PDB file of N, CA and C in Angstrom:
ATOM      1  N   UNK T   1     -18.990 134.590  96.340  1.00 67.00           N
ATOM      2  CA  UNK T   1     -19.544 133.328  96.781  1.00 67.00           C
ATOM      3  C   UNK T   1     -18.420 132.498  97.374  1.00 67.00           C
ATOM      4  N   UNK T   2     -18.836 132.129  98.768  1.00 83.00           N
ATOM      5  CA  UNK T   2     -17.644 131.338  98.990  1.00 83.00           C
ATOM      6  C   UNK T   2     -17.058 129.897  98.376  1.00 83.00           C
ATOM      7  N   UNK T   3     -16.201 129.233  98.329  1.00 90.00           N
ATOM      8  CA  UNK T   3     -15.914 128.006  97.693  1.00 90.00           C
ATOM      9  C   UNK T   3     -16.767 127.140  97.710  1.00 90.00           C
ATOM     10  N   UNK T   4     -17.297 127.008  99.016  1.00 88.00           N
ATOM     11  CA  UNK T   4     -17.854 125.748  99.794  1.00 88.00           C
ATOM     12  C   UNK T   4     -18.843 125.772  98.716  1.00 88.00           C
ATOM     13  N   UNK T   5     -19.663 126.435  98.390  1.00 91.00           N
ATOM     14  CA  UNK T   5     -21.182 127.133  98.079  1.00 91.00           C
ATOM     15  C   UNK T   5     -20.677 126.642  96.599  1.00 91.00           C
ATOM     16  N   UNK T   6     -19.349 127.168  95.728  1.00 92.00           N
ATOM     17  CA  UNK T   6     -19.570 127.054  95.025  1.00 92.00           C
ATOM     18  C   UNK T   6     -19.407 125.776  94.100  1.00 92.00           C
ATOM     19  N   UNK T   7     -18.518 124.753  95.388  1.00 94.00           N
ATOM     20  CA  UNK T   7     -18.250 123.534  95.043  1.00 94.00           C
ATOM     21  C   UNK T   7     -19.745 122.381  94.656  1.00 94.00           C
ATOM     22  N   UNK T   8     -20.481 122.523  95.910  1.00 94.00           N
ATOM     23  CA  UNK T   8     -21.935 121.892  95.187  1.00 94.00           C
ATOM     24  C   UNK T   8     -22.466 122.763  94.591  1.00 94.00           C
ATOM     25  N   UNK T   9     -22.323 123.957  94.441  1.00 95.00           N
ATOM     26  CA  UNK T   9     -23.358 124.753  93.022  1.00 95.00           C
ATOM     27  C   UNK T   9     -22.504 123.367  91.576  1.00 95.00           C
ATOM     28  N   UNK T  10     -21.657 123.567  91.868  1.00 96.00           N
ATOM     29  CA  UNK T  10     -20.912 122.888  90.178  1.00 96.00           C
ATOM     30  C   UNK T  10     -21.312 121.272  90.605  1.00 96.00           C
ATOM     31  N   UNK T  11     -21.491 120.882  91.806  1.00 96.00           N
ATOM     32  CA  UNK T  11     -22.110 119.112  91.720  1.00 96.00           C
ATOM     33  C   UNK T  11     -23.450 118.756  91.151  1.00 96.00           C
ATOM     34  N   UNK T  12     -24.337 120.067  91.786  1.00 97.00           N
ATOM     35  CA  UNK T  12     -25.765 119.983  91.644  1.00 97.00           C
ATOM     36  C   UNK T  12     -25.696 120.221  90.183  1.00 97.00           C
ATOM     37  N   UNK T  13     -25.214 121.239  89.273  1.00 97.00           N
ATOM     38  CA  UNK T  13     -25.278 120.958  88.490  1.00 97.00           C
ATOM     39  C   UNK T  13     -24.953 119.703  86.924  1.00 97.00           C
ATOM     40  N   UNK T  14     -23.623 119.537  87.667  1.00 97.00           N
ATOM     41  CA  UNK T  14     -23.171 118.081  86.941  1.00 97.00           C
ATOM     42  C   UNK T  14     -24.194 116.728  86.900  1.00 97.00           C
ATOM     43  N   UNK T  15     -24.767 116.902  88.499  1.00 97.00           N
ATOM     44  CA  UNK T  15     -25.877 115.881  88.154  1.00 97.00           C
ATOM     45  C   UNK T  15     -26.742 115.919  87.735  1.00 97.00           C
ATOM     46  N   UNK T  16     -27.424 117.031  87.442  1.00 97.00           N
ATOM     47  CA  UNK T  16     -28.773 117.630  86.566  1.00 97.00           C
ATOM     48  C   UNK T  16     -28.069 117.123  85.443  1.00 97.00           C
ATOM     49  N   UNK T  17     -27.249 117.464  84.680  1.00 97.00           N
ATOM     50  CA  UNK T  17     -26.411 117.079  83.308  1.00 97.00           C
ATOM     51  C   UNK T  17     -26.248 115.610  83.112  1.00 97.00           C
ATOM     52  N   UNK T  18     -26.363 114.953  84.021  1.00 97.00           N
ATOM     53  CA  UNK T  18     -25.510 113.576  83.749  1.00 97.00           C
ATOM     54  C   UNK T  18     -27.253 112.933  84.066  1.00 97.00           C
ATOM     55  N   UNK T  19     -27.962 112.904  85.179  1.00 96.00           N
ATOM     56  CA  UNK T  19     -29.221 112.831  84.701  1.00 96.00           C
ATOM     57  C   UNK T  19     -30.078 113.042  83.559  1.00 96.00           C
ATOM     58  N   UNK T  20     -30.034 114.286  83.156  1.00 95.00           N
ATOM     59  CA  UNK T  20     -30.676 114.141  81.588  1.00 95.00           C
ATOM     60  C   UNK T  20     -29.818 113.382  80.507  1.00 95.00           C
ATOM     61  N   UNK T  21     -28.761 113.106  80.423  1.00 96.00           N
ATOM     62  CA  UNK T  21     -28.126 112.186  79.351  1.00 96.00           C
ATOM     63  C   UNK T  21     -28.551 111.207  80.106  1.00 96.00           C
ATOM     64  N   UNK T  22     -28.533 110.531  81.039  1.00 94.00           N
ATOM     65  CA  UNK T  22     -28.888 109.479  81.099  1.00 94.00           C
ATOM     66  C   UNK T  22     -30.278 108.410  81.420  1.00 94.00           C
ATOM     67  N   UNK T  23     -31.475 109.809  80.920  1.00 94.00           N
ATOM     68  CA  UNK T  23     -33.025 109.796  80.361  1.00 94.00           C
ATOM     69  C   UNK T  23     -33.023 108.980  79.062  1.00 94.00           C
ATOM     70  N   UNK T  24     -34.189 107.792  79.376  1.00 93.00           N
ATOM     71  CA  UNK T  24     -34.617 107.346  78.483  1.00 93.00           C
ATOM     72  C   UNK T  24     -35.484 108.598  77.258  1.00 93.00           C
ATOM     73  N   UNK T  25     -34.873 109.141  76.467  1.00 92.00           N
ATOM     74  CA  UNK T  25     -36.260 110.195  76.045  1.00 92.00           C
ATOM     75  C   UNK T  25     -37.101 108.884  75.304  1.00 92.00           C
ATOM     76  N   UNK T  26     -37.169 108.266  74.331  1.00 93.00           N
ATOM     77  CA  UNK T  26     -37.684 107.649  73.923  1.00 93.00           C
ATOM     78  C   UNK T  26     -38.954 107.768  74.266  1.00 93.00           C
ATOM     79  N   UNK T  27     -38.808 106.622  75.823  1.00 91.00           N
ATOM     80  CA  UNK T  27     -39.908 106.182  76.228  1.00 91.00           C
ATOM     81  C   UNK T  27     -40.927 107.464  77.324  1.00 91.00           C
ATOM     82  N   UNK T  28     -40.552 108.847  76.846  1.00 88.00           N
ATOM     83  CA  UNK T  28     -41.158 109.912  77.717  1.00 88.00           C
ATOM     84  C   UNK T  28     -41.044 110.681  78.997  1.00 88.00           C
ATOM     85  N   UNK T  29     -41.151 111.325  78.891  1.00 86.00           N
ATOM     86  CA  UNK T  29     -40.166 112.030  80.335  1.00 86.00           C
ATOM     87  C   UNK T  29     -40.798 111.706  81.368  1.00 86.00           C
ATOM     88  N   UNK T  30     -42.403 110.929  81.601  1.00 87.00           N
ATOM     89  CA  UNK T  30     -42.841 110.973  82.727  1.00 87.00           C
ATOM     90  C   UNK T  30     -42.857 109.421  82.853  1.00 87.00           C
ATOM     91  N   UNK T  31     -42.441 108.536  82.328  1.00 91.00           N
ATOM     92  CA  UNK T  31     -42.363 107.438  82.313  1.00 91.00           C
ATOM     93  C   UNK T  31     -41.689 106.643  84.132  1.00 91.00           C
ATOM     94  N   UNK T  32     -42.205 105.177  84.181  1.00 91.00           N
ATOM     95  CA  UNK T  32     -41.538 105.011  85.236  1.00 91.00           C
ATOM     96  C   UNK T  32     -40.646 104.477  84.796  1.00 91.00           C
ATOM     97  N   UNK T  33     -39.694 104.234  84.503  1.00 92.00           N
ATOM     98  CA  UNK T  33     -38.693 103.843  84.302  1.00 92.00           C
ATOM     99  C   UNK T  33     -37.259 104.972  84.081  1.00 92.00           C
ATOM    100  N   UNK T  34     -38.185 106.415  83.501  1.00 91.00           N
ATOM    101  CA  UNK T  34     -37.206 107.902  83.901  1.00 91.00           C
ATOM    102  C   UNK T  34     -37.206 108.401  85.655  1.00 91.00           C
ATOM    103  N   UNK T  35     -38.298 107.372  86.220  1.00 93.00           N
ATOM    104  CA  UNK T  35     -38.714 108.169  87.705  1.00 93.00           C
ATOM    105  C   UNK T  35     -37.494 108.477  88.293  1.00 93.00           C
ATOM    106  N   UNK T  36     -36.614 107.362  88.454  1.00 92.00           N
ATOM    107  CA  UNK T  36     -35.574 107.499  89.365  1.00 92.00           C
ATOM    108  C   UNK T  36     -34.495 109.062  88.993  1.00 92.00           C
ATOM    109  N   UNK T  37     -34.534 109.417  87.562  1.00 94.00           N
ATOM    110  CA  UNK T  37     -33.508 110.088  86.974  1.00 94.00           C
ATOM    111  C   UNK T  37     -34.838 112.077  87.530  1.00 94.00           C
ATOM    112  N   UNK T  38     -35.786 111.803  87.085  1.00 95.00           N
ATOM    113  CA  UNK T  38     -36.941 112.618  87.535  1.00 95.00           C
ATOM    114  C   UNK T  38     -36.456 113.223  89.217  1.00 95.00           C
ATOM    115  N   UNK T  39     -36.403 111.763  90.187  1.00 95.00           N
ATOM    116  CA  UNK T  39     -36.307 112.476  91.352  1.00 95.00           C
ATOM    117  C   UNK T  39     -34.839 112.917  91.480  1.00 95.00           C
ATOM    118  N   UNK T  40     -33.649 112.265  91.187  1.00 95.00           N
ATOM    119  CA  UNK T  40     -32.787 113.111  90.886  1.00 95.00           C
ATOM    120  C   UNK T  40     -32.467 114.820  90.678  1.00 95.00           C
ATOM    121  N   UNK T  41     -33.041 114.600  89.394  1.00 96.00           N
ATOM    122  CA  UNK T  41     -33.239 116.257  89.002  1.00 96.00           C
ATOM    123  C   UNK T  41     -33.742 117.028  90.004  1.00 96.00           C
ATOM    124  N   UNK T  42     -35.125 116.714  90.502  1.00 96.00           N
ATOM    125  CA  UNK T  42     -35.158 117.887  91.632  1.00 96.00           C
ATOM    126  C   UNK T  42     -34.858 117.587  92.554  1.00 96.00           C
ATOM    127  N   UNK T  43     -34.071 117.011  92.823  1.00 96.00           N
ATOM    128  CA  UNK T  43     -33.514 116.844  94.352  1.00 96.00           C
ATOM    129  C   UNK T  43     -32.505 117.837  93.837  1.00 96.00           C
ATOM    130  N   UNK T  44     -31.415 117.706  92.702  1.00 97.00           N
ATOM    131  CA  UNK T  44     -30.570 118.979  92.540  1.00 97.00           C
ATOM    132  C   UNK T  44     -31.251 120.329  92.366  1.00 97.00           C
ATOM    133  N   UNK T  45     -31.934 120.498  91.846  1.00 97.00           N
ATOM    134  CA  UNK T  45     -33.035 121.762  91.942  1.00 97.00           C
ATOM    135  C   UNK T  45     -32.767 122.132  93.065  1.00 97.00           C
ATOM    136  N   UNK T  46     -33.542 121.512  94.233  1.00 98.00           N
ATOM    137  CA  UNK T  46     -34.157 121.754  95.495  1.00 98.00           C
ATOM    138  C   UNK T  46     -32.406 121.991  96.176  1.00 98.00           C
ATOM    139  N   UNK T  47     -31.338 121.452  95.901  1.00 96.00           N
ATOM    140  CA  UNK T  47     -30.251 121.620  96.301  1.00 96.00           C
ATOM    141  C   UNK T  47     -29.340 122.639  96.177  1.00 96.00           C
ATOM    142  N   UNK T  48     -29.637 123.213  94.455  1.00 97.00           N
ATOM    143  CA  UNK T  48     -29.387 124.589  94.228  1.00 97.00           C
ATOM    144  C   UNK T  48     -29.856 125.987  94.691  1.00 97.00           C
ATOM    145  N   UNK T  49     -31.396 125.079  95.099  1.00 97.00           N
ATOM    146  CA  UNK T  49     -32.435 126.725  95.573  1.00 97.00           C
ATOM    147  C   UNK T  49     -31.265 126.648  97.244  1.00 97.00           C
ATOM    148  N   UNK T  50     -31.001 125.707  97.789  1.00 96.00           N
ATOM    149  CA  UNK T  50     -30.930 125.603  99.321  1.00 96.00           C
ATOM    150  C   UNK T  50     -29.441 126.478  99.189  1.00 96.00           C
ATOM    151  N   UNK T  51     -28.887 126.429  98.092  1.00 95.00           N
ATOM    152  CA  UNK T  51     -27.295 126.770  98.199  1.00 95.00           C
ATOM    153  C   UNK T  51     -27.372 128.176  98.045  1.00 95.00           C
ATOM    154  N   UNK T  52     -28.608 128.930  97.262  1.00 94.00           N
ATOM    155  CA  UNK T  52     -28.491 129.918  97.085  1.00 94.00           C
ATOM    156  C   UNK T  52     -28.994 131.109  97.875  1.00 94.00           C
ATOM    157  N   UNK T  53     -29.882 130.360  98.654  1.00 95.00           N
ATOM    158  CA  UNK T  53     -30.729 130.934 100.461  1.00 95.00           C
ATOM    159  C   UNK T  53     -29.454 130.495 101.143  1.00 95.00           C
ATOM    160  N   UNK T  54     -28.386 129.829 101.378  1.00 93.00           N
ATOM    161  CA  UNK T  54     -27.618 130.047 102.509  1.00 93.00           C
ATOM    162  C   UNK T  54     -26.685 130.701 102.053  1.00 93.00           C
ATOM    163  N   UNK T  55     -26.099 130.991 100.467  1.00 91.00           N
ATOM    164  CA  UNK T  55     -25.069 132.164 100.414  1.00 91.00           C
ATOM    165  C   UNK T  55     -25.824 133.172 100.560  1.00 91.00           C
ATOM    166  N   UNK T  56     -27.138 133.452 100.356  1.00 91.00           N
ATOM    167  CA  UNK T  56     -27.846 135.106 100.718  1.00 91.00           C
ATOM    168  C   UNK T  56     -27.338 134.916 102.313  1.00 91.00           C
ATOM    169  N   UNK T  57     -28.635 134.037 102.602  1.00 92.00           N
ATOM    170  CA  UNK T  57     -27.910 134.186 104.540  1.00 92.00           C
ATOM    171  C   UNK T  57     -26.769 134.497 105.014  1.00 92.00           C
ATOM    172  N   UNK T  58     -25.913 133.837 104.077  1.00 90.00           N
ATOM    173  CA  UNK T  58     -24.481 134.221 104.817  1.00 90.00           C
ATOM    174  C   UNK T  58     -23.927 135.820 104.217  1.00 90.00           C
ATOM    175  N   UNK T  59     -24.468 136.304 103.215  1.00 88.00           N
ATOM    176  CA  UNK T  59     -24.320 137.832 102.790  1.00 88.00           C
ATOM    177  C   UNK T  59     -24.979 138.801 104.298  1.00 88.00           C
ATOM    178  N   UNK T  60     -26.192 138.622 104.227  1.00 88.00           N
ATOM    179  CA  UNK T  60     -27.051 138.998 105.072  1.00 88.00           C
ATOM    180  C   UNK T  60     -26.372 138.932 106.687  1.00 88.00           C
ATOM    181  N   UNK T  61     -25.759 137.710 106.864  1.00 86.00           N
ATOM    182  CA  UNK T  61     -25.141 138.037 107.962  1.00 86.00           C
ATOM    183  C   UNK T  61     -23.727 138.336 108.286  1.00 86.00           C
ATOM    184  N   UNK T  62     -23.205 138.763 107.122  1.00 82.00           N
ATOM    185  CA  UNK T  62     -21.963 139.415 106.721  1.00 82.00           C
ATOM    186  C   UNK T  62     -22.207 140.933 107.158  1.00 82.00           C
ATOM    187  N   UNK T  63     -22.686 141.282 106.758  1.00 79.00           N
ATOM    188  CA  UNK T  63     -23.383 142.691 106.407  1.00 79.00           C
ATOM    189  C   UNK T  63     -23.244 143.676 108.320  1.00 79.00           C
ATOM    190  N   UNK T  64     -24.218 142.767 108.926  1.00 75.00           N
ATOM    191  CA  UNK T  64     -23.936 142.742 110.649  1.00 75.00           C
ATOM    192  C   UNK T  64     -22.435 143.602 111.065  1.00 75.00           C
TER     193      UNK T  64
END
């Protein structure tokens, strides 16, 4: 995996991490007041799936 790839693999994840500590659990995970920490999370999700379709791509077009 190249660096680049693997430098936001380790961001996306830090913020998934630092997002859930910083969930109200208390007041419920679907709460509005967790929303903001909610869209967070999958925005890193959606950031990890994207990192892991462009290191395939870039395997895939290694390969060539």
């Amino acid at each position: 995996m190249h660096l680049f790839y693997k430098i936001f693999l380790v961001l996306f994840v830090i913020f998934i991490g630092f997002n859930l500590y910083a969930m109200e659990w208390q007041l419920g995970f679907w709460h509005e007041e967790n929303a903001k920490f909610i869209l967070s999370i999958s925005a890193a999700i959606v950031g990890i799936l994207v990192v892991f379709v462009m290191h395939t791509l870039s395997r895939f077009a290694a390969k060539r």
